Amino acid sequence: MIRVLLADDQALVRGAFALLVGSASDMEVVGEAGTGDEAVRLTRDLRPDVVLMDIRMPSTDGIEATRQIVADDGSSGSRVLILTTFETDANVLRGLRAGACGFLPKDTRPDALLDAIRTVATGEALLSPGATRAVVTRALSRPDAPAPERLASLTAREREVLLLVAAGRSNQEIADELVVSPLTAKTHVGRILAKMGARDRVHLVIAAYEAGIL
């Protein structure tokens, strides 16, 4: 079971997410937080697999709460998926720098949100198309953006996988597309991360744009 903590200052929103998560046979809601401080405390106490985190909350906001969760040894094993109405460039970048593993708008389709929770729970990063554009735009606007020399070390298949990662595909979707096993897809992604010196899939997306292959 994927254990989920809901953090949002609106009880009605938390209730809707609780019903959705509870409808999935492989998930359960283990707690609800109405403030950022409460989200930090409950994450430390309950150690959920995934925290669905709103940004705008009383006292400590969701981004600062995310930073505290990731920095705390007692809660760093929990992965934060930010859901927000305010998908601005600044919010996306602040959330990623704080350590969030995913970023989605609140109007995401219910089935897509459940899939996103599963993706983040497995240790993968996930961004909505809007969040990806924000990250890429900011990265390409830096005058000191590094040239992607390491791209030359990728094999033809690894370049193909990189394109699929940049398109937002999960390991399972990559496996289906290339007719390989999920383990093989995961191995390809791991090798690409190592060759590119990238921390996560988000940095691979940036590299793909910088290299002009998208």
CSV table of C-alpha atoms in Angstrom, one decimal:
chain,number,residue,atom,x,y,z
A,1,MET,CA,0.0,0.0,0.0
A,2,ILE,CA,1.2,3.5,-0.8
A,3,ARG,CA,0.7,5.6,2.3
A,4,VAL,CA,-0.4,9.2,1.5
A,5,LEU,CA,-0.5,12.3,3.7
A,6,LEU,CA,-2.8,15.2,2.5
A,7,ALA,CA,-1.7,18.8,3.2
A,8,ASP,CA,-4.1,21.5,2.2
A,9,ASP,CA,-5.6,24.4,4.2
A,10,GLN,CA,-9.1,23.7,2.8
A,11,ALA,CA,-11.0,20.9,4.4
A,12,LEU,CA,-13.2,20.4,1.4
A,13,VAL,CA,-10.2,20.0,-0.9
A,14,ARG,CA,-8.6,17.5,1.5
A,15,GLY,CA,-11.9,15.6,1.6
A,16,ALA,CA,-12.1,15.3,-2.2
A,17,PHE,CA,-8.5,14.1,-2.4
A,18,ALA,CA,-9.2,11.6,0.5
A,19,LEU,CA,-12.1,10.1,-1.5
A,20,LEU,CA,-10.0,9.9,-4.6
A,21,VAL,CA,-7.0,8.3,-2.9
A,22,GLY,CA,-9.2,6.0,-0.9
A,23,SER,CA,-10.8,4.7,-4.1
A,24,ALA,CA,-7.5,3.2,-5.2
A,25,SER,CA,-6.9,-0.3,-4.1
A,26,ASP,CA,-3.2,0.3,-3.7
A,27,MET,CA,-3.3,3.5,-1.6
A,28,GLU,CA,-4.5,4.7,1.8
A,29,VAL,CA,-4.7,8.2,3.4
A,30,VAL,CA,-2.7,8.1,6.7
A,31,GLY,CA,-3.3,11.7,7.8
A,32,GLU,CA,-4.4,15.2,6.9
A,33,ALA,CA,-2.7,18.5,7.6
A,34,GLY,CA,-4.2,22.0,7.4
A,35,THR,CA,-1.0,24.0,7.8
A,36,GLY,CA,2.6,23.7,6.7
A,37,ASP,CA,3.8,23.2,10.3
A,38,GLU,CA,1.3,20.4,10.7
A,39,ALA,CA,2.4,18.8,7.5
A,40,VAL,CA,6.0,18.7,8.7
A,41,ARG,CA,5.0,17.3,12.1
A,42,LEU,CA,2.7,14.6,10.7
A,43,THR,CA,5.3,13.6,8.0
A,44,ARG,CA,7.8,13.0,10.7
A,45,ASP,CA,5.4,11.1,12.9
A,46,LEU,CA,3.6,9.0,10.2
A,47,ARG,CA,6.3,8.7,7.6
A,48,PRO,CA,4.0,8.5,4.6
A,49,ASP,CA,5.4,7.4,1.2
A,50,VAL,CA,3.9,10.5,-0.5
A,51,VAL,CA,2.8,13.9,0.7
A,52,LEU,CA,0.3,15.7,-1.5
A,53,MET,CA,1.3,19.3,-0.6
A,54,ASP,CA,-0.5,22.5,-1.4
A,55,ILE,CA,1.7,25.7,-1.6
A,56,ARG,CA,-0.5,28.4,0.0
A,57,MET,CA,-1.2,27.4,3.6
A,58,PRO,CA,-1.2,29.4,6.9
A,59,SER,CA,2.0,29.9,8.8
A,60,THR,CA,4.6,27.8,7.0
A,61,ASP,CA,3.8,27.5,3.3
A,62,GLY,CA,4.0,24.3,1.3
A,63,ILE,CA,7.4,25.0,-0.2
A,64,GLU,CA,9.0,25.8,3.1
A,65,ALA,CA,7.3,22.7,4.6
A,66,THR,CA,8.7,20.6,1.8
A,67,ARG,CA,12.2,22.0,2.5
A,68,GLN,CA,11.9,21.0,6.1
A,69,ILE,CA,10.6,17.6,5.3
A,70,VAL,CA,13.5,16.8,2.9
A,71,ALA,CA,16.1,18.2,5.3
A,72,ASP,CA,14.9,16.2,8.3
A,73,ASP,CA,16.4,12.7,8.6
A,74,GLY,CA,13.2,11.6,10.3
A,75,SER,CA,11.0,12.5,7.3
A,76,SER,CA,13.3,12.6,4.3
A,77,GLY,CA,12.2,9.2,3.1
A,78,SER,CA,8.8,10.7,2.3
A,79,ARG,CA,8.4,12.1,-1.2
A,80,VAL,CA,6.6,15.4,-1.8
A,81,LEU,CA,4.2,15.9,-4.7
A,82,ILE,CA,3.1,19.5,-4.9
A,83,LEU,CA,-0.4,20.3,-6.1
A,84,THR,CA,-1.3,23.9,-6.7
A,85,THR,CA,-3.5,26.3,-8.4
A,86,PHE,CA,-0.6,28.7,-8.8
A,87,GLU,CA,1.7,26.9,-11.3
A,88,THR,CA,4.1,29.9,-11.9
A,89,ASP,CA,7.7,29.7,-12.9
A,90,ALA,CA,8.8,31.0,-9.5
A,91,ASN,CA,6.7,28.4,-7.6
A,92,VAL,CA,7.9,25.5,-9.7
A,93,LEU,CA,11.6,26.5,-9.3
A,94,ARG,CA,11.2,27.1,-5.5
A,95,GLY,CA,9.4,23.8,-5.1
A,96,LEU,CA,12.1,21.8,-7.0
A,97,ARG,CA,14.9,23.5,-5.1
A,98,ALA,CA,13.1,22.7,-1.8
A,99,GLY,CA,13.2,19.0,-2.8
A,100,ALA,CA,9.8,18.3,-4.2
A,101,CYS,CA,9.7,15.2,-6.5
A,102,GLY,CA,6.7,16.3,-8.5
A,103,PHE,CA,4.6,19.3,-9.4
A,104,LEU,CA,1.1,19.2,-10.8
A,105,PRO,CA,-1.9,21.6,-11.1
A,106,LYS,CA,-5.0,20.9,-9.0
A,107,ASP,CA,-7.1,20.5,-12.2
A,108,THR,CA,-5.1,17.3,-13.1
A,109,ARG,CA,-7.4,14.5,-14.1
A,110,PRO,CA,-8.2,12.1,-11.2
A,111,ASP,CA,-6.7,9.1,-12.9
A,112,ALA,CA,-3.6,11.1,-13.8
A,113,LEU,CA,-3.2,12.2,-10.2
A,114,LEU,CA,-3.3,8.6,-9.0
A,115,ASP,CA,-0.7,7.6,-11.5
A,116,ALA,CA,1.4,10.6,-10.4
A,117,ILE,CA,1.3,9.4,-6.8
A,118,ARG,CA,2.4,5.9,-7.9
A,119,THR,CA,5.2,7.4,-10.0
A,120,VAL,CA,6.5,9.5,-7.2
A,121,ALA,CA,6.2,6.7,-4.7
A,122,THR,CA,8.6,4.6,-6.8
A,123,GLY,CA,11.3,7.2,-6.6
A,124,GLU,CA,10.8,8.9,-10.0
A,125,ALA,CA,10.4,12.7,-10.5
A,126,LEU,CA,7.3,14.0,-12.3
A,127,LEU,CA,6.4,17.4,-13.7
A,128,SER,CA,3.3,18.6,-15.5
A,129,PRO,CA,3.9,20.1,-19.1
A,130,GLY,CA,3.5,23.6,-17.7
A,131,ALA,CA,6.1,23.0,-14.9
A,132,THR,CA,8.5,21.4,-17.4
A,133,ARG,CA,8.3,24.5,-19.6
A,134,ALA,CA,8.9,26.7,-16.6
A,135,VAL,CA,12.1,24.8,-15.7
A,136,VAL,CA,13.4,24.6,-19.2
A,137,THR,CA,12.7,28.3,-19.9
A,138,ARG,CA,14.5,29.4,-16.8
A,139,ALA,CA,17.4,27.0,-17.5
A,140,LEU,CA,17.8,28.2,-21.1
A,141,SER,CA,17.7,31.9,-20.1
A,142,ARG,CA,20.9,31.5,-18.0
A,143,PRO,CA,23.9,32.9,-19.8
A,144,ASP,CA,26.1,30.3,-18.1
A,145,ALA,CA,23.9,27.3,-19.0
A,146,PRO,CA,26.4,24.5,-19.6
A,147,ALA,CA,26.8,23.0,-23.0
A,148,PRO,CA,25.6,19.4,-23.2
A,149,GLU,CA,28.9,17.8,-24.3
A,150,ARG,CA,28.0,14.6,-22.5
A,151,LEU,CA,25.2,14.0,-24.9
A,152,ALA,CA,27.7,12.6,-27.3
A,153,SER,CA,28.4,9.7,-25.0
A,154,LEU,CA,24.8,8.4,-25.4
A,155,THR,CA,24.0,5.5,-27.6
A,156,ALA,CA,21.2,5.7,-30.2
A,157,ARG,CA,18.8,3.8,-27.9
A,158,GLU,CA,19.7,6.1,-25.0
A,159,ARG,CA,18.9,9.1,-27.1
A,160,GLU,CA,15.6,7.5,-27.9
A,161,VAL,CA,14.9,7.0,-24.2
A,162,LEU,CA,15.9,10.5,-23.4
A,163,LEU,CA,13.4,11.8,-25.8
A,164,LEU,CA,10.7,9.8,-24.1
A,165,VAL,CA,11.8,11.0,-20.7
A,166,ALA,CA,11.6,14.6,-22.0
A,167,ALA,CA,8.1,13.9,-23.2
A,168,GLY,CA,7.1,13.0,-19.6
A,169,ARG,CA,6.9,9.2,-20.1
A,170,SER,CA,7.2,7.0,-17.0
A,171,ASN,CA,9.5,3.9,-17.1
A,172,GLN,CA,6.5,1.7,-17.7
A,173,GLU,CA,5.4,3.9,-20.6
A,174,ILE,CA,8.9,3.9,-22.1
A,175,ALA,CA,8.9,0.1,-21.8
A,176,ASP,CA,5.6,-0.2,-23.6
A,177,GLU,CA,6.8,2.2,-26.4
A,178,LEU,CA,10.1,0.4,-27.0
A,179,VAL,CA,8.7,-3.1,-26.4
A,180,VAL,CA,11.2,-3.8,-23.6
A,181,SER,CA,10.8,-4.8,-20.0
A,182,PRO,CA,10.3,-2.0,-17.3
A,183,LEU,CA,13.6,-3.1,-15.8
A,184,THR,CA,15.4,-2.5,-19.1
A,185,ALA,CA,13.7,0.9,-19.4
A,186,LYS,CA,14.8,1.8,-15.8
A,187,THR,CA,18.3,0.6,-16.6
A,188,HIS,CA,18.5,2.9,-19.6
A,189,VAL,CA,17.3,5.9,-17.6
A,190,GLY,CA,19.8,5.2,-14.9
A,191,ARG,CA,22.7,5.0,-17.4
A,192,ILE,CA,21.6,8.3,-19.1
A,193,LEU,CA,21.4,10.0,-15.7
A,194,ALA,CA,25.0,8.8,-14.9
A,195,LYS,CA,26.4,9.8,-18.3
A,196,MET,CA,24.8,13.2,-18.3
A,197,GLY,CA,25.7,13.8,-14.7
A,198,ALA,CA,22.1,14.7,-14.0
A,199,ARG,CA,20.4,14.5,-10.6
A,200,ASP,CA,17.0,13.5,-11.8
A,201,ARG,CA,14.7,13.3,-14.8
A,202,VAL,CA,14.0,17.1,-14.7
A,203,HIS,CA,17.7,17.8,-15.5
A,204,LEU,CA,17.5,15.3,-18.4
A,205,VAL,CA,14.6,17.3,-19.8
A,206,ILE,CA,16.7,20.5,-19.6
A,207,ALA,CA,19.6,18.7,-21.2
A,208,ALA,CA,17.4,17.6,-24.1
A,209,TYR,CA,16.2,21.2,-24.7
A,210,GLU,CA,19.7,22.6,-24.4
A,211,ALA,CA,21.0,20.1,-26.9
A,212,GLY,CA,18.3,21.1,-29.4
A,213,ILE,CA,16.9,17.6,-29.8
A,214,LEU,CA,13.4,18.7,-28.7
